[in-house]
PDB file of C-alpha atoms in Angstrom:
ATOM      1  CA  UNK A   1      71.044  21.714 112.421  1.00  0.00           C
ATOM      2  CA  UNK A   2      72.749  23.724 109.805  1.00  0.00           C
ATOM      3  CA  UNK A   3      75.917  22.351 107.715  1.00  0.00           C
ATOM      4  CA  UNK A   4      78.903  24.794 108.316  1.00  0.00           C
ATOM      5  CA  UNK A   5      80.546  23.746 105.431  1.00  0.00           C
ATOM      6  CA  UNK A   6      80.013  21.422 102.217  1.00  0.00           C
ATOM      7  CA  UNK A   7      82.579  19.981  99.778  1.00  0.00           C
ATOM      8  CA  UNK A   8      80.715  17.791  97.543  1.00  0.00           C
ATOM      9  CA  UNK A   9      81.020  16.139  94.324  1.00  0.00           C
ATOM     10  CA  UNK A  10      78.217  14.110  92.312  1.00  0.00           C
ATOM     11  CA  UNK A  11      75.786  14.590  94.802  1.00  0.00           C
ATOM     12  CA  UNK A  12      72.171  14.015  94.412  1.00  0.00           C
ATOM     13  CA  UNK A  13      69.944  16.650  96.416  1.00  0.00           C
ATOM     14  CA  UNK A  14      66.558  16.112  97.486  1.00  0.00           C
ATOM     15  CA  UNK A  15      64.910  18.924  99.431  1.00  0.00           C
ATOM     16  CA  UNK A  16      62.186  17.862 101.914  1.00  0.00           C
ATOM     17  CA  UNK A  17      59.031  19.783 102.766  1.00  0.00           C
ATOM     18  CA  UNK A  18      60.990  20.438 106.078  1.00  0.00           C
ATOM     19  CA  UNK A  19      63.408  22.444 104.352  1.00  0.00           C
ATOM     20  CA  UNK A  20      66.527  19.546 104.938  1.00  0.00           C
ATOM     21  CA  UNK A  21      68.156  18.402 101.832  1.00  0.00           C
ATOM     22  CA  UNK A  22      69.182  15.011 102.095  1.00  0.00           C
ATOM     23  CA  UNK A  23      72.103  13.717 100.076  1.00  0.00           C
ATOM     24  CA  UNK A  24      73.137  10.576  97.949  1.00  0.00           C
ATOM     25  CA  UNK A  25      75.957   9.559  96.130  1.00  0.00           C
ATOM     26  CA  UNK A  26      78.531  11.105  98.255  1.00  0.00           C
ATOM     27  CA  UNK A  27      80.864  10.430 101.390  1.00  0.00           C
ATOM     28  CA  UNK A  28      81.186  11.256 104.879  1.00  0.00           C
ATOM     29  CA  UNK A  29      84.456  13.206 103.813  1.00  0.00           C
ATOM     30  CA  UNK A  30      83.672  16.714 103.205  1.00  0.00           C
ATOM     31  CA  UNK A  31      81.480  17.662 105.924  1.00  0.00           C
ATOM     32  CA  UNK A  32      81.855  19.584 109.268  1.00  0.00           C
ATOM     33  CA  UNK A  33      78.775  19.121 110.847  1.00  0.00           C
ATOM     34  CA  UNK A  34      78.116  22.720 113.277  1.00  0.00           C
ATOM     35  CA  UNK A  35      76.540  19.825 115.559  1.00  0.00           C
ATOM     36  CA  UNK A  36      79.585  18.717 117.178  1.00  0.00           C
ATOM     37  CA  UNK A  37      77.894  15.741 119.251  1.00  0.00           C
ATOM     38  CA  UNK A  38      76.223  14.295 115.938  1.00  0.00           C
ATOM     39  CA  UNK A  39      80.008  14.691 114.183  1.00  0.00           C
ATOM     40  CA  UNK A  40      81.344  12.973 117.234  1.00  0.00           C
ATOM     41  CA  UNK A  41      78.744  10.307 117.419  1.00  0.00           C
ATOM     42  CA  UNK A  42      78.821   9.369 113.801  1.00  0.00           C
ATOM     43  CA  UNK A  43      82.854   9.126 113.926  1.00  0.00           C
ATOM     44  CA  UNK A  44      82.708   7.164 116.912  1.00  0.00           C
ATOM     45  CA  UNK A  45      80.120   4.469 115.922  1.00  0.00           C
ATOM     46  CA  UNK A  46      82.040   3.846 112.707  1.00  0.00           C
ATOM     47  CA  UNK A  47      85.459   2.958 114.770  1.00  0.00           C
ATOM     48  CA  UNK A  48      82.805   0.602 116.378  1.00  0.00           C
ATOM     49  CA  UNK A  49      82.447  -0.944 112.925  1.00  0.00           C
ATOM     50  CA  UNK A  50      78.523   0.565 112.509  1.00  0.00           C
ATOM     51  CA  UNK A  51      78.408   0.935 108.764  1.00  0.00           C
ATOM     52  CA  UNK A  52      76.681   4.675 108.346  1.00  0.00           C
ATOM     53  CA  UNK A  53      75.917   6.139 105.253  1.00  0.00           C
ATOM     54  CA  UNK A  54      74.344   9.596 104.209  1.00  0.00           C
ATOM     55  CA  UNK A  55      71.330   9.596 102.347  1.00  0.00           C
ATOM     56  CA  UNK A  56      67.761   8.033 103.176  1.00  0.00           C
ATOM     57  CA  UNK A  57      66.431   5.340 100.767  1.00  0.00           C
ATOM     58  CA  UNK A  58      62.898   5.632 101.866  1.00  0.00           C
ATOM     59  CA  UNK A  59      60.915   9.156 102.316  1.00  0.00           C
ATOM     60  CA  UNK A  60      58.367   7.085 105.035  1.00  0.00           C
ATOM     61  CA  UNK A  61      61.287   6.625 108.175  1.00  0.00           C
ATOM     62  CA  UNK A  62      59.996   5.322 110.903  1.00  0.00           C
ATOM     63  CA  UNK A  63      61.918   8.391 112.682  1.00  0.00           C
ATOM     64  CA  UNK A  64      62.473  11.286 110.927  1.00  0.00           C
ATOM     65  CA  UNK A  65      65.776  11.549 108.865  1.00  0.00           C
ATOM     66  CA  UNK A  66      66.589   8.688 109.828  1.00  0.00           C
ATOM     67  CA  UNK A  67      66.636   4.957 109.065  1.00  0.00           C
ATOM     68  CA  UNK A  68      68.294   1.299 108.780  1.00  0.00           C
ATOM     69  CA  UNK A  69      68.793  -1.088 105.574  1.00  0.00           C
ATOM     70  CA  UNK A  70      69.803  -4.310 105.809  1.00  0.00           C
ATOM     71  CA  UNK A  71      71.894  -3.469 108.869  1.00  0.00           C
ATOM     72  CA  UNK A  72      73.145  -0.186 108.083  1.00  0.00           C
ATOM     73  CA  UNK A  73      72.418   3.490 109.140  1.00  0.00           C
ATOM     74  CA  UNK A  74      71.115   6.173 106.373  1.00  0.00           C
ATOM     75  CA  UNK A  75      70.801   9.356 107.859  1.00  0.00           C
ATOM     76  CA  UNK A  76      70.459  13.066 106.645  1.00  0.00           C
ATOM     77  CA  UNK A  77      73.551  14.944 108.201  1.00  0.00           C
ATOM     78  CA  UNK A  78      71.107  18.260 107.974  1.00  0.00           C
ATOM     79  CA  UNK A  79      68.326  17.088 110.367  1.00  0.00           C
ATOM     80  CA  UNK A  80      68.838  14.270 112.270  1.00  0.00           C
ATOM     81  CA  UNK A  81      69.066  14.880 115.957  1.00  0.00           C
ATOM     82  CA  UNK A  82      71.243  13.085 117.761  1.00  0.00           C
ATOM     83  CA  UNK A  83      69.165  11.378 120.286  1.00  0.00           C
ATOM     84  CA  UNK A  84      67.676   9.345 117.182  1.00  0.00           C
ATOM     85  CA  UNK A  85      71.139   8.546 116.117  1.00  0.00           C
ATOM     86  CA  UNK A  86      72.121   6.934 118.853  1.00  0.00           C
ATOM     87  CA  UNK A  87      68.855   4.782 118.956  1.00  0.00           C
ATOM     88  CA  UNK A  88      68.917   3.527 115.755  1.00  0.00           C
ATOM     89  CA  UNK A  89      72.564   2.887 116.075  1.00  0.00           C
ATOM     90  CA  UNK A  90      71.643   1.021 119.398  1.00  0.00           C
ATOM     91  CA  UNK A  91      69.049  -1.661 117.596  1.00  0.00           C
ATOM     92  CA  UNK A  92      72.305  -2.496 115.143  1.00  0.00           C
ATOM     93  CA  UNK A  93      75.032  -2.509 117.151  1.00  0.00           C
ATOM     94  CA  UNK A  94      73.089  -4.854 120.196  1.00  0.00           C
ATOM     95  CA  UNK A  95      72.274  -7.005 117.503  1.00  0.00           C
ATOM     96  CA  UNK A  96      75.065  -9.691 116.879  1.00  0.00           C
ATOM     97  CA  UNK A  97      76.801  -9.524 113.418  1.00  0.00           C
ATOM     98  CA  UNK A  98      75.867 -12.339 111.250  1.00  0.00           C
ATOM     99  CA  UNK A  99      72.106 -11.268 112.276  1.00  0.00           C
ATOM    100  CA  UNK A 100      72.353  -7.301 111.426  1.00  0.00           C
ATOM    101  CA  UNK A 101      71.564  -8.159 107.528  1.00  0.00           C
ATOM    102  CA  UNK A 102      67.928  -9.098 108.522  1.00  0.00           C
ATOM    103  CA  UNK A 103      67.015  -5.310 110.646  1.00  0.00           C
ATOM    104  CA  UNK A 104      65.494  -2.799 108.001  1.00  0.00           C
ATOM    105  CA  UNK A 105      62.951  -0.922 108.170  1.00  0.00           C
ATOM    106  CA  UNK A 106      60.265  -2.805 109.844  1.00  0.00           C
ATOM    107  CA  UNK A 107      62.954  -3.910 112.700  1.00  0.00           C
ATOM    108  CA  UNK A 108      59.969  -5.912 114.362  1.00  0.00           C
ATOM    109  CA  UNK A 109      59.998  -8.593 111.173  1.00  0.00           C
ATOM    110  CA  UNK A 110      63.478  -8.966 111.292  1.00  0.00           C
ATOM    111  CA  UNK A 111      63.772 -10.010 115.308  1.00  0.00           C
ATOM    112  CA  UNK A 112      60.725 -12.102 114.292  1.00  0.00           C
ATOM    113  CA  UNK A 113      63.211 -14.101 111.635  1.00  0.00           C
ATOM    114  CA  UNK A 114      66.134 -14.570 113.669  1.00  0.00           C
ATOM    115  CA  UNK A 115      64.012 -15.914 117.002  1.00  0.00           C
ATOM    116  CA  UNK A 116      62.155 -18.267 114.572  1.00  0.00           C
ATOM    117  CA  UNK A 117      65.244 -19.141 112.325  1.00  0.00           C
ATOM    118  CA  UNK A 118      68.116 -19.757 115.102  1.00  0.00           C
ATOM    119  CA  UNK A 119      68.475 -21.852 117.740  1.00  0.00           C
ATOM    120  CA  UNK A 120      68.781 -19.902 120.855  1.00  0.00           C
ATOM    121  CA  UNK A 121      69.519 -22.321 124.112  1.00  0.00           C
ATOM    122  CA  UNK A 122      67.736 -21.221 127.049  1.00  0.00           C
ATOM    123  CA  UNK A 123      70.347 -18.968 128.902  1.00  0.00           C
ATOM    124  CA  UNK A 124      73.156 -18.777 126.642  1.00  0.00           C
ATOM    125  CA  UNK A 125      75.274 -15.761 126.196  1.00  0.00           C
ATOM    126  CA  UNK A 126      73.065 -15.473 122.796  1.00  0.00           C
ATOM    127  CA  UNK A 127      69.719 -15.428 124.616  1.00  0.00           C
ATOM    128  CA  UNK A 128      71.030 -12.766 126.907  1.00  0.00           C
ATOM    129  CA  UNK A 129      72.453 -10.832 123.642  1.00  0.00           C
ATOM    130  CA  UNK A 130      69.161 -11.507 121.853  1.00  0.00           C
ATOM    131  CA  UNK A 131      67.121 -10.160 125.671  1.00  0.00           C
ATOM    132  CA  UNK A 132      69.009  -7.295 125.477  1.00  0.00           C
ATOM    133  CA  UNK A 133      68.012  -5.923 122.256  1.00  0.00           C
ATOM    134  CA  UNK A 134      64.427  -4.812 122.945  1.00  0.00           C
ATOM    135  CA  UNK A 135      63.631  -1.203 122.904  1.00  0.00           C
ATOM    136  CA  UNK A 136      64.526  -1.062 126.847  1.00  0.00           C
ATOM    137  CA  UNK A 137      67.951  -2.432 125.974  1.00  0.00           C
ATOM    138  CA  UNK A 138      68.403   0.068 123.228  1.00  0.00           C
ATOM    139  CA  UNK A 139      67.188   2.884 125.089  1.00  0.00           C
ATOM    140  CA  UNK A 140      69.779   1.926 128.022  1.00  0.00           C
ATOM    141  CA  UNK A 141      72.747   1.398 125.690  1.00  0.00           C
ATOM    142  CA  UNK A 142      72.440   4.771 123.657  1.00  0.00           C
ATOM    143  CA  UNK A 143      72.206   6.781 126.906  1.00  0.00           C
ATOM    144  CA  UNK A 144      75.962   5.183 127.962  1.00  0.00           C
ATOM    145  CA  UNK A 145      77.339   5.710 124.723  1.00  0.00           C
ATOM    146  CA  UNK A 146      75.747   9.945 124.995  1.00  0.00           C
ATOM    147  CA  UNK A 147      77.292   9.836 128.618  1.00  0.00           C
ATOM    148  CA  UNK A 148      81.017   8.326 126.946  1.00  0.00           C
ATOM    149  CA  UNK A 149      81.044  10.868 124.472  1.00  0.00           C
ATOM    150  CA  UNK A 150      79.713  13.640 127.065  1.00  0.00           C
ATOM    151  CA  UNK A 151      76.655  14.614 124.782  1.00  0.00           C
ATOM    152  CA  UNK A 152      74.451  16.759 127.096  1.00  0.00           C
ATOM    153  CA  UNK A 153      71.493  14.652 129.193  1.00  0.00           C
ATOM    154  CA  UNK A 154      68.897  16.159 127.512  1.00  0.00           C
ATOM    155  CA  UNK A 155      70.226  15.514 123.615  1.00  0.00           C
ATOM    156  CA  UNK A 156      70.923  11.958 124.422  1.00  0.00           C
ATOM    157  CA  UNK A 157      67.194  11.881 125.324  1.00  0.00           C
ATOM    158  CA  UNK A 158      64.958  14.748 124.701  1.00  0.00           C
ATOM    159  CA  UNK A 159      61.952  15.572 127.298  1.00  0.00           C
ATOM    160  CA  UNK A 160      59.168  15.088 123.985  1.00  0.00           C
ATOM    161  CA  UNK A 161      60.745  12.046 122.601  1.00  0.00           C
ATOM    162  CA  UNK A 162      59.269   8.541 124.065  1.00  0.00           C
ATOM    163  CA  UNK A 163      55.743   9.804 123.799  1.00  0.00           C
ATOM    164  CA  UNK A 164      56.714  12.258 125.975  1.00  0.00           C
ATOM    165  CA  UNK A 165      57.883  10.683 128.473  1.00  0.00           C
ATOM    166  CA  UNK A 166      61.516  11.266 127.604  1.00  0.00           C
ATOM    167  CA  UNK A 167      62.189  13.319 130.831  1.00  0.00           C
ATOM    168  CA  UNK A 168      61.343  10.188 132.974  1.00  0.00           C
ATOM    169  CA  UNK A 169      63.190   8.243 131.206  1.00  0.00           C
ATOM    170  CA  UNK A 170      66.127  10.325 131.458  1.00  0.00           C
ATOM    171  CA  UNK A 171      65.464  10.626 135.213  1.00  0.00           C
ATOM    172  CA  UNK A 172      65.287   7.082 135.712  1.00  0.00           C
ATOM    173  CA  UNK A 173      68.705   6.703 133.266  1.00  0.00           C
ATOM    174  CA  UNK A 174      70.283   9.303 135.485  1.00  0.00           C
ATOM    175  CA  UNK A 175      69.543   7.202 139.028  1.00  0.00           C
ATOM    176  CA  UNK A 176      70.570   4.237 137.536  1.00  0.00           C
ATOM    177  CA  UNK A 177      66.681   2.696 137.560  1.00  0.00           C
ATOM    178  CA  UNK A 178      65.421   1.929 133.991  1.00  0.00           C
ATOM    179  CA  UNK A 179      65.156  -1.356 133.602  1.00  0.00           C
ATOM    180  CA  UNK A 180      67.126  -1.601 129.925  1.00  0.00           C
ATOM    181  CA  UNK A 181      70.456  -1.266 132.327  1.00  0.00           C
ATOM    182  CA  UNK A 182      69.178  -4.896 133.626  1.00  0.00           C
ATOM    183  CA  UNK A 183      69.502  -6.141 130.439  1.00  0.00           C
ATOM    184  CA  UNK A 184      73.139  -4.730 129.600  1.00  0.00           C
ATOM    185  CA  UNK A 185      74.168  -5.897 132.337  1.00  0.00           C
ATOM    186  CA  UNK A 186      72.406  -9.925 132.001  1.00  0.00           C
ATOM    187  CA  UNK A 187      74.010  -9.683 128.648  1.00  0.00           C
ATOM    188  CA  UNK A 188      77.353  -9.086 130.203  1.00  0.00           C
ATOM    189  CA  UNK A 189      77.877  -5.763 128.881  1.00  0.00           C
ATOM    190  CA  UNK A 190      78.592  -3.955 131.520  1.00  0.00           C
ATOM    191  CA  UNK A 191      77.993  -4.346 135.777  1.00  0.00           C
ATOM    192  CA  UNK A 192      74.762  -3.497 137.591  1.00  0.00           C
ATOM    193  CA  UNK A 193      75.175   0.086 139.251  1.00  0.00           C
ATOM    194  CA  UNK A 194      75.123  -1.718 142.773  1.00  0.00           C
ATOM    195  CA  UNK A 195      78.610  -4.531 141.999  1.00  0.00           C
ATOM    196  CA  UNK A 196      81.122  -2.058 142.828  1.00  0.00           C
ATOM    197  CA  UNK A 197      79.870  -2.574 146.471  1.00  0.00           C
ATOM    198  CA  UNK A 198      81.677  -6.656 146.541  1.00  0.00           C
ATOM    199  CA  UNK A 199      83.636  -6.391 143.454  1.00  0.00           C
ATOM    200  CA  UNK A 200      86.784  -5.212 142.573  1.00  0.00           C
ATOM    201  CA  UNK A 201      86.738  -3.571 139.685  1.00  0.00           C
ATOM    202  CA  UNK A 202      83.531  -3.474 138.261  1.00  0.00           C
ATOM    203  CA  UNK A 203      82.715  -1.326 135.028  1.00  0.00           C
ATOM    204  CA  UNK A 204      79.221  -0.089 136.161  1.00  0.00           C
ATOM    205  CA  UNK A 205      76.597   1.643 133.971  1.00  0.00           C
ATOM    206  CA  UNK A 206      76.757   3.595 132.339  1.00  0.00           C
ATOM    207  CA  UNK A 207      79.989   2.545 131.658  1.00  0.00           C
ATOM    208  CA  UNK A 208      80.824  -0.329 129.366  1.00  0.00           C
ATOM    209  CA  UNK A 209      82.897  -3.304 129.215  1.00  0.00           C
ATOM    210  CA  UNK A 210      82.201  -3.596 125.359  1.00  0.00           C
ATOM    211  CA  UNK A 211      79.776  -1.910 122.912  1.00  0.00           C
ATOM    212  CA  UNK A 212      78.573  -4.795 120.894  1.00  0.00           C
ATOM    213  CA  UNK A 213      77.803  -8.732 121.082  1.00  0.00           C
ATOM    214  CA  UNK A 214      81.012 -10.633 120.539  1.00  0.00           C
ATOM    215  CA  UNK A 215      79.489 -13.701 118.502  1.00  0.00           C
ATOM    216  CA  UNK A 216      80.191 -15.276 115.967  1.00  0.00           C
ATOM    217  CA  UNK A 217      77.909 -18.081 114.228  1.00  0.00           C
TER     218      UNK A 217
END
């Protein structure tokens, strides 16, 4: 991904052994991104209230040019695909507000926190919000926001991401079988693909009803 055009001021440059530069000290202003769908993505996260900043604090990322602190996205505008946006974004924005603080980096000690720290009543809306945030979940949720913002089926998921097994994945997303959409749907996010049949107006996946828990502490 190449930057079509760059206004910036007090920047800090870092330039990786990939060749991408990533950026500090400087805003989203400025910057026409050549990848439309990443431009489009980042934009429409942040009207979802997704706080995403350019700029990586670590060099090890658990994906590349990409990562989360304390809640929020750092990404390299240069190099991050989009498919890894929206997956990233997908482990914040499932995760309810007053609980996003506690996701960075190692995402797998912060769920381990909140399940050990809260009290989560068997079948509340907050143990279906907390369900829905495994990797499934995420997986599920970034493919209907790439299908709202008509990102192209294979950049929402590419076929060598998943340990290659992102073309099955896709397949299964695309038939309205991967089990993350159960999940989504348990959580109240959205209805399951079959509701439409005895309901009036159903919002099926991949469409949404909403894009993020509403709870509040």
């Amino acid at each position: 991904m190449q930057i079509l055009y760059k206004q910036i001021k007090n920047a800090t440059h870092k330039t990786h052994a990939t060749g991408c530069i990533t950026l500090s000290g400087v805003s989203q202003k400025g910057y026409i991104l050549m990848n439309k769908h990443l431009s489009n993505a980042v934009e429409f996260l942040q009207a979802q209230g997704l706080e995403i900043n350019i700029g990586l604090k670590s060099e090890n990322t658990f994906l590349p040019n990409i990562e989360i602190v304390n809640g929020a996205i750092h990404y390299d505008p240069d190099c991050t695909l989009v498919s890894d946006l929206l997956h990233e974004s997908g482990h914040v924005m499932l995760c309810p507000k007053p609980f996003r603080k506690h996701l960075h980096n190692n995402l797998y000690k912060g769920f381990r926190y909140i399940f050990e720290t809260v009290s989560i009543p068997l079948d509340s809306q907050l143990h279906w919000y907390l369900m829905a945030m495994d990797d499934h979940g995420v997986t599920a949720w970034a493919w209907a926001v790439g299908k709202h913002l008509g990102i192209p089926d294979h950049e929402i998921i590419k076929d060598d991401q998943y340990g290659g097994e992102g073309a099955s994945i896709r397949t299964c997303l695309q038939l309205n079988s991967y089990i993350g959409i159960n999940g989504l749907c348990h959580a109240k996010y959205c209805d399951m693909p079959n509701t439409s049949r005895y309901k009036e107006n159903a919002i099926v996946f991949p469409n949404m009803k909403k894009w993020s828990p509403s709870y509040v502490e």
